[in-house]
Amino acid sequence: MEQDKSILKVIEKVFSISSQTERLLFFALMAVFIISGLSIAWKVNNSFLISVPDYGGTLEEGIIGIPRFINPVLAGSDADRDLTELVYSGLLKVTPEGRVIPDLAKEFSISSDSRTYSFVLKNNIKFHDGTPITTDDVEFTIQKIQDPTIKSPKRPLWDGVVIRKTSPTEINFTLRQAHATFIEDLTVGILPKHVWKNVPSDEFSFSQFNVTPIGSGPYKIRDIKRNSIGLPIFYDLIAFKDHTLGRPFISNIVTKFYQNERELLDAYERGDIGTLNGLSPKAATEIKKEGSTIVVSTLPRIFGVFFNQNQAPVFVNKEVRQALALAIDKDSIVNEVLDGYGETIDSPLLPKPNILASQKNNGTGGSSATSSSSSSSRIDQAISILSKNGWELNKDTGVMEKKTKTETIALRFSLATGDATELKQAAENIKESWEKIGASVDVKVFETGDLNQNIIRPRKYDALFFGEVVGRKADLYSFWHSSQRNDPGLNIALYTNIKTDKLLEEMRATTDETLQQEKLSQFEAIIKEDVPAVFIYAPEFIYIVPEAIQNIKLGQITNSGERFLNVHEWYINTNKVWKIFTN
């Protein structure tokens, strides 16, 4: 204390003999010293800080259509699936990377014969209303899917599956035969039995619980605003803090509903919504708005031309199928018809995504199609294939012909497709390419319902330009096994091959991914050799989002609702913390 007083006396003496200028200089130097010290301390502190996601923020999502069944048992439309993905959770969950991880389940196992799947539920899991989740709820949900009266679109996936509940937390499912893709069927959302148990099966689809759902997913419904006739205008959802995979960072999601693309785009331009999906490629390229990003992901859908040799014998000639396949300008279709929002393909297998989500600046178009040989070169090669196999151009008709011992075959056939804009435009592009090699093609356009019911199901087409939803795990059995040639099978090329049948059966019966890939490669090689179809493109899912939303990972989604696979990890707000406080 005495020493401190002495120092103060010295300072006072110095100040007493100092001039005013010297005093001002002293204070200025002290100020510089203090500011510099604080600046250094701030920089040192910041060097130890990192930005981390923080809770808060609101996402306003625009959706085309109005949900009728926010219910994993009945969901059929994109609007249904969007809300169902947000509200419900299943035993398992698919990640954007394509891995299957536990969700409501704590652990699971698969029997050595790949027929029995056993699950143990996590502790203290609950629905949005606070009711505990048990295997009673799991059993109830699957039984409703299996109930023929309810007519669940998922019923074929669960046909013949036996449920055995051994305790409130343990349950297993036994299949008639091994099915490699069954693991993904276990991601189906779980209904709360206590809410639904008194709803009769014949009234299941009419219940109000379909539009006022209670689940256990990342978001729960806080409010619903309806119009004058009772249809929902928007759903206001809030983060569920007890979500099994962690409390979502974004606090609030508002889903607003629109009748069509034009209404959706108008709402976006007005600023009523910040995110939108389900756009046509042309609409996506026209959107220009500061602070927004276009995120895309290749959809597991194969678009191509499928040859029906039973209906049009001209396709029995392999050289015809080869020449037609070679003549199509796939790059032109992707760039001109899809505005770049697609990827060219040459097999029934989808290209594996290199990244989780591809981001594009507005107005720049989609993926650049893989470059190929020039159009004229391909046409010359296609004509050469035909010529070498006895085809000659009839100069009067302009159509290639081939003479046999009994008849003259003309390269003339029809191409059926749907009335969607992209399908019609692509079909005309294909026709133009084929006419360059001497084919006479009649494009027949059908309304979607008519096409499915009266053309595809009875197999009444020469060639069909159509899309197949192959799914994430690429279970190709339904599309290419000979047993699936007739309706309700999906083998629309009516393809038959003993070798590929065996490979498809073996792929379906094993969960060994290495073995599956080996047999898949063999299958792909045979299909390329036989040319039962021409595989043209896989379209991209287009999602417009504000730049402020971070950590969106689309991966390879199978439907629009799966854009929310990691929604609990999306964030808008950030906070800075010391590195030592993070994992």
Tab-separated table of C-alpha atoms in Angstrom, residues 281-289 292-294 339 341 360-366 542 544:
chain	number	residue	atom	x	y	z
A	281	PRO	CA	-36.237	-26.657	-66.025
A	282	LYS	CA	-37.378	-23.656	-68.058
A	283	ALA	CA	-38.893	-21.968	-64.999
A	284	ALA	CA	-35.693	-22.567	-63.028
A	285	THR	CA	-33.538	-20.871	-65.663
A	286	GLU	CA	-35.831	-17.818	-65.667
A	287	ILE	CA	-35.543	-17.234	-61.920
A	288	LYS	CA	-33.165	-14.437	-61.051
A	289	LYS	CA	-33.180	-13.212	-57.491
A	292	SER	CA	-30.847	-17.280	-53.688
A	293	THR	CA	-29.190	-20.461	-54.901
A	294	ILE	CA	-30.332	-23.327	-57.121
A	339	ASP	CA	-32.138	-26.603	-70.154
A	341	TYR	CA	-31.008	-29.886	-65.742
A	360	LYS	CA	-25.726	-23.474	-59.290
A	361	ASN	CA	-26.080	-19.743	-59.719
A	362	ASN	CA	-29.471	-18.615	-60.906
A	363	GLY	CA	-29.972	-18.480	-64.636
A	364	THR	CA	-26.931	-20.580	-65.510
A	365	GLY	CA	-28.779	-23.779	-66.331
A	366	GLY	CA	-28.153	-27.235	-64.999
A	542	ILE	CA	-34.386	-28.469	-58.693
A	544	ILE	CA	-34.396	-22.901	-54.958
